[in-house]
XYZ file of C-alpha atoms in Angstrom:
469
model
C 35.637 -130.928 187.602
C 33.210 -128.477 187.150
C 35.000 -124.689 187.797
C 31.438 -123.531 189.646
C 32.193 -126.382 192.410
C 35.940 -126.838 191.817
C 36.938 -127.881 195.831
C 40.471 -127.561 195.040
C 41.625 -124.907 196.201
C 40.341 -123.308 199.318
C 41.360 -119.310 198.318
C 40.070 -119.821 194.569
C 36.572 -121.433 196.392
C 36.170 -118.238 198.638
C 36.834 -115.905 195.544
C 33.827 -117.934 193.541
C 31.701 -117.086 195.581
C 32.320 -113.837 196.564
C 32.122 -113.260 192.778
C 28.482 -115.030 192.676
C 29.730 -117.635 190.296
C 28.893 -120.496 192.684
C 26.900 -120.779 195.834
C 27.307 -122.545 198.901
C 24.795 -124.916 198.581
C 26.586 -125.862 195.346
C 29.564 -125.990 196.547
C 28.615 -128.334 199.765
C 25.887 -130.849 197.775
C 29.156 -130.973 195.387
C 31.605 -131.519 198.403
C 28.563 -134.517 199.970
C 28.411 -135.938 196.980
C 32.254 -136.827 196.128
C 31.916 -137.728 199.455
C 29.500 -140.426 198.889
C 31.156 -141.803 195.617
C 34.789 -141.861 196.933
C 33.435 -143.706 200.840
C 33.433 -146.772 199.827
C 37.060 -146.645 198.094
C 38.639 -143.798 199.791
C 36.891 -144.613 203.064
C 37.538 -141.024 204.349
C 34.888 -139.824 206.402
C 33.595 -141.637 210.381
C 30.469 -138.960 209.868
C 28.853 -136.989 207.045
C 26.457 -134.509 208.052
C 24.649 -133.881 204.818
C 20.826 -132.639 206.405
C 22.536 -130.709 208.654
C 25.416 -129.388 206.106
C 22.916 -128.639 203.301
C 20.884 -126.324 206.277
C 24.004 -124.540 206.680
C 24.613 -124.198 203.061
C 21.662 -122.566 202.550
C 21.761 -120.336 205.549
C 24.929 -119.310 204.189
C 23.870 -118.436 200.537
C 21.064 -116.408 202.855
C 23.317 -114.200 204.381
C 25.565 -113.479 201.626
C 22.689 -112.224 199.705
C 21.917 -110.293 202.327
C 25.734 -108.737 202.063
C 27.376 -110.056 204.850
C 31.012 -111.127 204.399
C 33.149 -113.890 206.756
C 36.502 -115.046 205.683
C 34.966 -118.628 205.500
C 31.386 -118.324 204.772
C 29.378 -120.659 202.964
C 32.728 -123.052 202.076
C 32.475 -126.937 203.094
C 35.363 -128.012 205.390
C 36.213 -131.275 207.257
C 37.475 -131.767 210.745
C 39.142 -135.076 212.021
C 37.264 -136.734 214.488
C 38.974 -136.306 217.909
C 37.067 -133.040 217.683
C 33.663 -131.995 219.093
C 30.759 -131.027 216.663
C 27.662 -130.528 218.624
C 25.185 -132.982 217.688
C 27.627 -135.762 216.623
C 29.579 -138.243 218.292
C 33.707 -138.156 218.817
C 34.223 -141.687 218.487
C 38.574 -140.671 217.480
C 38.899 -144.130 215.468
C 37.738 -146.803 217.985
C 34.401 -148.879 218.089
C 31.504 -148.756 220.549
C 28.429 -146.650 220.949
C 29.474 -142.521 221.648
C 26.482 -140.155 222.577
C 26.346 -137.719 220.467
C 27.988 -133.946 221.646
C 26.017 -130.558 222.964
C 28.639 -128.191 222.958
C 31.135 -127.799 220.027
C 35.309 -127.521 220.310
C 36.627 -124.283 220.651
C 38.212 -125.005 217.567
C 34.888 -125.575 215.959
C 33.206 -122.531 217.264
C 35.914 -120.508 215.099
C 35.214 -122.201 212.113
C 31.310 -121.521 212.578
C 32.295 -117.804 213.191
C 33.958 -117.759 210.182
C 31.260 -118.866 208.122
C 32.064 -122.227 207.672
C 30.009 -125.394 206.528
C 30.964 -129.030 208.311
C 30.378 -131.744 205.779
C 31.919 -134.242 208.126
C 34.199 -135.441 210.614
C 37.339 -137.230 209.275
C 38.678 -140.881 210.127
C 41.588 -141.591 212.498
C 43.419 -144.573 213.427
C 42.320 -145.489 217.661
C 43.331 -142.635 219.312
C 45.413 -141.076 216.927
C 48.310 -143.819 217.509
C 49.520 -144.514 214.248
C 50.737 -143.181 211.480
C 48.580 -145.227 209.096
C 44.825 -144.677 209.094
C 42.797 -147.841 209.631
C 41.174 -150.051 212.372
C 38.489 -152.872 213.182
C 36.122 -150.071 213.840
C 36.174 -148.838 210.546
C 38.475 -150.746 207.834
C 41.342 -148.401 205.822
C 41.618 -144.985 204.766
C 43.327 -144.980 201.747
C 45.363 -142.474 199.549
C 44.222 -140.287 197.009
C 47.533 -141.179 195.016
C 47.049 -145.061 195.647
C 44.684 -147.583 196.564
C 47.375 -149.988 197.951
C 48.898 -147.232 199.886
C 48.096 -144.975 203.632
C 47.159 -141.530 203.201
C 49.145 -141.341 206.618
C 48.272 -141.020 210.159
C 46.823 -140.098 212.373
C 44.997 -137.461 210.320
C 44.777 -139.351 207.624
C 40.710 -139.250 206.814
C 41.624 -135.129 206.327
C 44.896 -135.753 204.431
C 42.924 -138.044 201.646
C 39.767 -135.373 201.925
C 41.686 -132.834 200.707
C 44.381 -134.435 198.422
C 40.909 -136.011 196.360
C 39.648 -132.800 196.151
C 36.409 -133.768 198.223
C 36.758 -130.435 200.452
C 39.126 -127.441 199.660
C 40.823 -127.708 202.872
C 40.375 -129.868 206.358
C 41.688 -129.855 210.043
C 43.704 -132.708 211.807
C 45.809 -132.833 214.839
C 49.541 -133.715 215.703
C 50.633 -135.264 218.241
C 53.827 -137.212 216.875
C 53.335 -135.919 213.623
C 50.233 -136.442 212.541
C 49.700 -133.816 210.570
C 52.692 -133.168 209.003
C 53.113 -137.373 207.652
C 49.834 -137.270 206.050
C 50.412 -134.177 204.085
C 54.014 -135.276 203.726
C 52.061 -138.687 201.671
C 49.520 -136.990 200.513
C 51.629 -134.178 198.525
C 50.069 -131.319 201.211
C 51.121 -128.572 203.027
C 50.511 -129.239 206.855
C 51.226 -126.818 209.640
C 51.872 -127.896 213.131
C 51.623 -124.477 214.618
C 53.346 -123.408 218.173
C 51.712 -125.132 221.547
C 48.865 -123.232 222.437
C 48.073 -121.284 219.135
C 45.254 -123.210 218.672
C 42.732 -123.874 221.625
C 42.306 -127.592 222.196
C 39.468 -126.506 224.234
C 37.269 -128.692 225.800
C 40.707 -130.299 226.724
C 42.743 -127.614 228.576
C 45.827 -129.443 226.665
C 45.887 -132.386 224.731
C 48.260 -135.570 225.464
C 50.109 -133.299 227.779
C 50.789 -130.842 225.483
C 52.029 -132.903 222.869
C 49.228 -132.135 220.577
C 47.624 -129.522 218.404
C 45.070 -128.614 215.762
C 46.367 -127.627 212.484
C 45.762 -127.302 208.775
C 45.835 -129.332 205.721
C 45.244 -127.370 202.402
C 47.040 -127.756 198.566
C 48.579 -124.619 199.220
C 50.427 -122.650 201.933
C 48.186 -119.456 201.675
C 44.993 -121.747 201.654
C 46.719 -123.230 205.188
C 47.788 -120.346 206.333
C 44.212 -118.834 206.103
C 42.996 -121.470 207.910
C 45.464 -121.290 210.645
C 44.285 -117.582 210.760
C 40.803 -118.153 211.061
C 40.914 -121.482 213.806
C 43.680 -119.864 216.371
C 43.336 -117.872 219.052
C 42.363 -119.132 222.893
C 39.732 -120.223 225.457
C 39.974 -118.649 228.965
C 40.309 -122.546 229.983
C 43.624 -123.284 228.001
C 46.629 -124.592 229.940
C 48.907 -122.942 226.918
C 48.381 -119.429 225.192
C 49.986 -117.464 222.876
C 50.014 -113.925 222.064
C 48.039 -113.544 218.367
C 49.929 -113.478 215.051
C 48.283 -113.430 211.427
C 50.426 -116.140 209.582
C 48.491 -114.954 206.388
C 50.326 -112.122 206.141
C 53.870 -113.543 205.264
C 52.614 -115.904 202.191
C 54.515 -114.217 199.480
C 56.445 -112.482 201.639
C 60.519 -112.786 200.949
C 62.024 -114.697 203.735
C 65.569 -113.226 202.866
C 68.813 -114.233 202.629
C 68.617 -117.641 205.115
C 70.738 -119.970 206.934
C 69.555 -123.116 206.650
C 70.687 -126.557 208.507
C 69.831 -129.685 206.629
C 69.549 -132.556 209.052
C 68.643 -135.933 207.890
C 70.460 -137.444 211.082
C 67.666 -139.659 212.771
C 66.993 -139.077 216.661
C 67.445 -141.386 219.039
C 64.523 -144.654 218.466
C 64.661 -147.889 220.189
C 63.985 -149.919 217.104
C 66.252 -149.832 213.694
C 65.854 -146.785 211.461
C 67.007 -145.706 208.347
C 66.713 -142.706 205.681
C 64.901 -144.234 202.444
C 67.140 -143.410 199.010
C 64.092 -142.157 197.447
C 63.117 -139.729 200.105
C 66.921 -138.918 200.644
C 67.003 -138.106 196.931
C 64.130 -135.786 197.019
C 64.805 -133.646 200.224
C 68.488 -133.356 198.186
C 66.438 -131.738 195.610
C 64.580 -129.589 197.647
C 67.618 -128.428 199.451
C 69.283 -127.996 195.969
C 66.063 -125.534 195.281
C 66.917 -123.312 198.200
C 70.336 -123.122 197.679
C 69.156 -121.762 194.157
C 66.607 -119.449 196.199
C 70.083 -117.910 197.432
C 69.849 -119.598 200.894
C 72.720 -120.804 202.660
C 72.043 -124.977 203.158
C 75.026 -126.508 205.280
C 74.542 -130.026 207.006
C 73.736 -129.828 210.718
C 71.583 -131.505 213.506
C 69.831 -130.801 216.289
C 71.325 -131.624 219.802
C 68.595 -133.960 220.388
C 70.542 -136.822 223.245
C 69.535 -140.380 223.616
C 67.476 -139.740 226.611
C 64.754 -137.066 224.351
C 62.543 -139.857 223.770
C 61.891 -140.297 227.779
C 60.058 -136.992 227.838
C 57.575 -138.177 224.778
C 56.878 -141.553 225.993
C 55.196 -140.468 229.363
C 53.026 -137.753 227.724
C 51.983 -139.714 224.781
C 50.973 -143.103 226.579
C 49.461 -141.219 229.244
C 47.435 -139.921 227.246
C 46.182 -142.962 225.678
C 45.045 -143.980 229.198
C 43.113 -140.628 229.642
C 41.346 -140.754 226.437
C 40.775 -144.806 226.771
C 38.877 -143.716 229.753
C 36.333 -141.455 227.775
C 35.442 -144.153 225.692
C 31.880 -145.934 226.183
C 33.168 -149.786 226.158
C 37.252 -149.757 227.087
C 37.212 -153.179 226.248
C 36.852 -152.774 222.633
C 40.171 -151.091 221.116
C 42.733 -152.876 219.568
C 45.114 -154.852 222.021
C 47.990 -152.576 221.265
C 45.757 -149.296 222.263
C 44.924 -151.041 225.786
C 48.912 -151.933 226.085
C 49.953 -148.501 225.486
C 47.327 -147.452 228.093
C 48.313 -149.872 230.983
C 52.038 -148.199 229.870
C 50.351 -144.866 230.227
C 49.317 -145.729 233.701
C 52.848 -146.748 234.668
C 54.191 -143.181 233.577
C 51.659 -141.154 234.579
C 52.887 -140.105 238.318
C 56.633 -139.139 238.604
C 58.007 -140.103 234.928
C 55.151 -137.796 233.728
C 55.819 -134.741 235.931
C 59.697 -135.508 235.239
C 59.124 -134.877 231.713
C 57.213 -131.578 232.039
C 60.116 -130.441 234.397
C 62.946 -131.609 231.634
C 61.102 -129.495 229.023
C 62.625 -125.610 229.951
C 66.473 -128.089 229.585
C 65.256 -129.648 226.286
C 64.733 -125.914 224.952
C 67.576 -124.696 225.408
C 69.965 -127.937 224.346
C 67.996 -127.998 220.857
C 67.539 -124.323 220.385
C 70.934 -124.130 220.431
C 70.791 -124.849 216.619
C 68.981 -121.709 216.207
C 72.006 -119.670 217.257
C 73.411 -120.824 214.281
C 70.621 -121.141 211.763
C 67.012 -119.572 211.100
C 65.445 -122.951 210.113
C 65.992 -126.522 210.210
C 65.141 -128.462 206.797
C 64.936 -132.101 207.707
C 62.678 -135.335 205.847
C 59.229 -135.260 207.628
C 58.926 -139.218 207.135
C 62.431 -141.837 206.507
C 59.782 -143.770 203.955
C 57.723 -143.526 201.090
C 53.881 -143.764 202.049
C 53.577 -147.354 203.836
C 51.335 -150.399 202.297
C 47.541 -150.034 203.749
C 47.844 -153.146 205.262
C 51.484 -152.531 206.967
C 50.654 -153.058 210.743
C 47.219 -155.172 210.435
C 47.654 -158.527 212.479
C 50.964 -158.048 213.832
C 51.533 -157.587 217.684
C 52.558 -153.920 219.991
C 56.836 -154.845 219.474
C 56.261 -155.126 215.457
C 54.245 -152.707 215.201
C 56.352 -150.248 217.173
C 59.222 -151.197 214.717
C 56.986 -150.780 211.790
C 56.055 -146.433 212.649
C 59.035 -145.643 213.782
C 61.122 -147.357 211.034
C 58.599 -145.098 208.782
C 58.138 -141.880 211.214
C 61.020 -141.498 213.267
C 61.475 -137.561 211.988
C 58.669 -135.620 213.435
C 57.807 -136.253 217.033
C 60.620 -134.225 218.511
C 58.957 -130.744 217.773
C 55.793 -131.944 219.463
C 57.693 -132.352 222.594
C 59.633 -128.601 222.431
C 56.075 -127.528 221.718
C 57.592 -125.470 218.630
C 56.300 -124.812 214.878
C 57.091 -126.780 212.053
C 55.664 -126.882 208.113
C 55.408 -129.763 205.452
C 56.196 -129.323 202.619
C 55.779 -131.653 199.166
C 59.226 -132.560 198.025
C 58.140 -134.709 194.894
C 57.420 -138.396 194.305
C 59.402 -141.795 193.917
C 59.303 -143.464 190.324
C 55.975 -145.102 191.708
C 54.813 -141.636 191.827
C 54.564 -141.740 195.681
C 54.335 -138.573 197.300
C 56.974 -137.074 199.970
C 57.283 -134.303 202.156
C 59.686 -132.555 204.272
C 59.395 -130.285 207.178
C 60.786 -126.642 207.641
C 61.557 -126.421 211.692
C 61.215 -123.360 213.244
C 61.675 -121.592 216.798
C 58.843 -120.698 219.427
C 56.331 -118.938 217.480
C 57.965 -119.402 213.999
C 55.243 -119.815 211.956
C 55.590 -116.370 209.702
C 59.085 -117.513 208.924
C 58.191 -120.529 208.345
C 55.407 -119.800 206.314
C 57.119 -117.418 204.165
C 59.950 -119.924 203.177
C 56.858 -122.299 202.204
C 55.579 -119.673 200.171
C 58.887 -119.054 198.424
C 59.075 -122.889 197.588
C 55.728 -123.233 196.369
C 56.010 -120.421 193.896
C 59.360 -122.260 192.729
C 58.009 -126.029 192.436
C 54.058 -125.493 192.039
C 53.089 -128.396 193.813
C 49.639 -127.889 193.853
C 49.516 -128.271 189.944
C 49.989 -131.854 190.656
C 47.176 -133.451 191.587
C 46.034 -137.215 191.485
C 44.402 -139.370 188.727
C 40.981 -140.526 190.427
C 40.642 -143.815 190.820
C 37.987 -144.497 193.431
């Protein structure tokens, strides 16, 4: 890879230019053209806004020669599309013809403060159901580290962006883990910052408040940064926080921590189980703190059977609201319009009895944090699933099929809290896995700095994949 367009590393990109060794326009034409070469293998993009990217580009080169200075300016990022770019459509995974948008996402507003250039809009599995990235509307996403395998869902299109070095670093969203399984498979870092750090503006919440923005990068500092640069709120938002700069704490030492390793699964209706491979390599990562001087000692969260009865009302729910927005209803997948008619069913008393539980759920798994200062636990119980894993199978099997491979993550979407993936090595297939570093409310320097502390340990973002698309 050339070092004047080297999309790598999202820091290292900001630093070239600010040196004058590369230019935006360089760097974006470079980002729309891996783009183009690695679509019809990688499949990663729904849009690509080259005309309107290259403007940018050269706007941005403009104003830096003019002296000007913005912690993102002139560098090509991606965005997953559930999120608003004015001028393009927000078709989130599903078929049918979307007018395109006038306003951007709060979200997206930031990022053009910043400087930033949009090369495109990332794909996403209907909605954001599923942790695999693929539908009838647009075939599969897959990985950067395998052709036969998922980059992961639901932010997916981002995960395999970034991880095939087509942009330095990329936004997706989590609702049930979707950003934290596709870096987990994708050998990332992902942050699922605290409810509310991010605006999910023009939504005053998203799925209830199950879901949130957040980064994708090689590196913690590279997420971190953009964390820093995306948060903050519109006067709109249904959740707010008060401002942090996560930056800060990359490199910072954590201290002397206590640490509870929980592999125990929570509750799921369908058969789960802990993979030997990924079992083996969050053993290794805890083996890493210990040597960090941390204290590791096995412990789980109080989650109780009945935790999953405050997800299911604000997740399908929200399926109905969004399968509302969409120009032709009739055309998603038969599972999506399932879910919804279930969303309908929960959406009066189950769904306000859900909000009301959350203060009780809170306390009963905060408890933990009495005890501990972070909760180490797998982010996925599998390796990264075939491509093809839930195509023609019905809404029971495929059920079985996510949460027998995703049964880790959803929980801190519900408490609303922070939480961090982390690469934790490959299988012998060389098969990337991840595992997340649970936090508190409003976590995320913690968090962040324990990252930090790993990375500079196991280097993870020396590995990178052989291209084969």
């Amino acid at each position: 890879m050339d070092a004047r367009t080297d999309l790598r590393d999202l820091k290292a990109t900001i630093g070239a230019l600010d040196r004058d060794e590369t230019t935006s326009t360089d760097l974006v034409r470079a980002s729309l053209d891996r783009i183009d070469e690695s679509q019809p293998h990688l499949n990663a993009f729904r849009v690509v806004r080259r005309t309107a990217a290259l403007d940018e580009a050269r706007e941005a080169d403009r104003r830096r020669a003019s002296g000007e200075r913005l912690p993102l300016l002139g560098v090509p990022i991606a965005i997953k599309d559930d999120t608003d770019v004015v001028g393009e459509t927000t078709m989130f995974g599903c078929a049918g013809t979307f007018a395109p948008k006038d306003t951007d996402a709060e979200v997206v507003r930031r990022l053009r403060a910043a400087g930033a250039v949009i090369v495109g809009k990332t794909h996403s599995p209907e909605l954001g159901q599923w942790p695999l990235t693929g539908g009838d509307a647009f075939g599969h996403t897959r990985s950067a580290w395998s052709r036969d395998h998922t980059p992961g869902g639901s932010s997916g299109g981002s995960a395999a962006a970034v991880a095939a070095g087509l942009v330095p670093a990329a936004l997706g969203s989590d609702g049930a883990g979707s950003v934290r399984i596709p870096a987990s498979w994708s050998n990332l870092v992902g942050i699922k910052p605290q409810r509310g750090r991010i605006s999910m503006w023009p939504d005053a919440e998203s799925f209830n408040g199950l879901t949130t923005h957040g980064p994708l990068a090689r590196t913690v500092a590279d997420a971190a940064l953009l964390l820093d640069v995306v948060s903050g709120n519109h006067p709109g938002d249904r959740h707010t926080c008060a401002p942090l700069t996560v930056s800060d704490s990359v490199g910072r030492d954590p201290g002397r921590l206590n640490i509870a390793l929980s592999v125990k699964i929570p509750f799921t209706a369908t058969p789960t189980r802990l993979d030997a491979r990924v079992r083996t390599r969050i053993a290794a990562l805890a083996a890493v703190l210990r040597d960090l001087g941390h204290e590791v000692t096995l412990a789980d969260p109080d989650y109780g059977i009945l935790f999953g009865l405050n997800f299911l009302p604000r997740s399908m729910s929200g399926i109905e609201d969004w399968l509302h927005r969409l120009p032709d209803p009739s055309l998603p997948d038969v599972r999506t319009r399932a879910n919804a008619r279930t969303g309908r069913l929960l959406h009066g008393f189950p769904l306000r009895a859900a909000r009301a539980a959350e203060p009780r759920l809170h306390r009963r798994v905060g408890r933990i944090f009495d005890r501990f200062d972070v909760v180490l636990a797998p982010t996925t119980a599998t390796p990264p699933l075939p491509v093809t894993a839930i195509d023609g199978i019905g809404g029971w099997a495929t059920d079985k099929v996510i949460t027998g491979a995703c049964p880790y993550a959803w929980p801190w979407n519900v408490l609303g809290w922070p939480a961090v993936n982390v690469p934790a090595g490959f299988t012998e297939e060389r098969l990337p896995v991840g595992a997340q570093l649970l936090g508190p409310e409003n976590s995320e320097p913690l968090l962040v700095s324990l990252a930090s502390q790993l990375e500079s340990v196991l280097r993870w973002h020396e590995h990178t994949p052989e291209q084969w698309w």
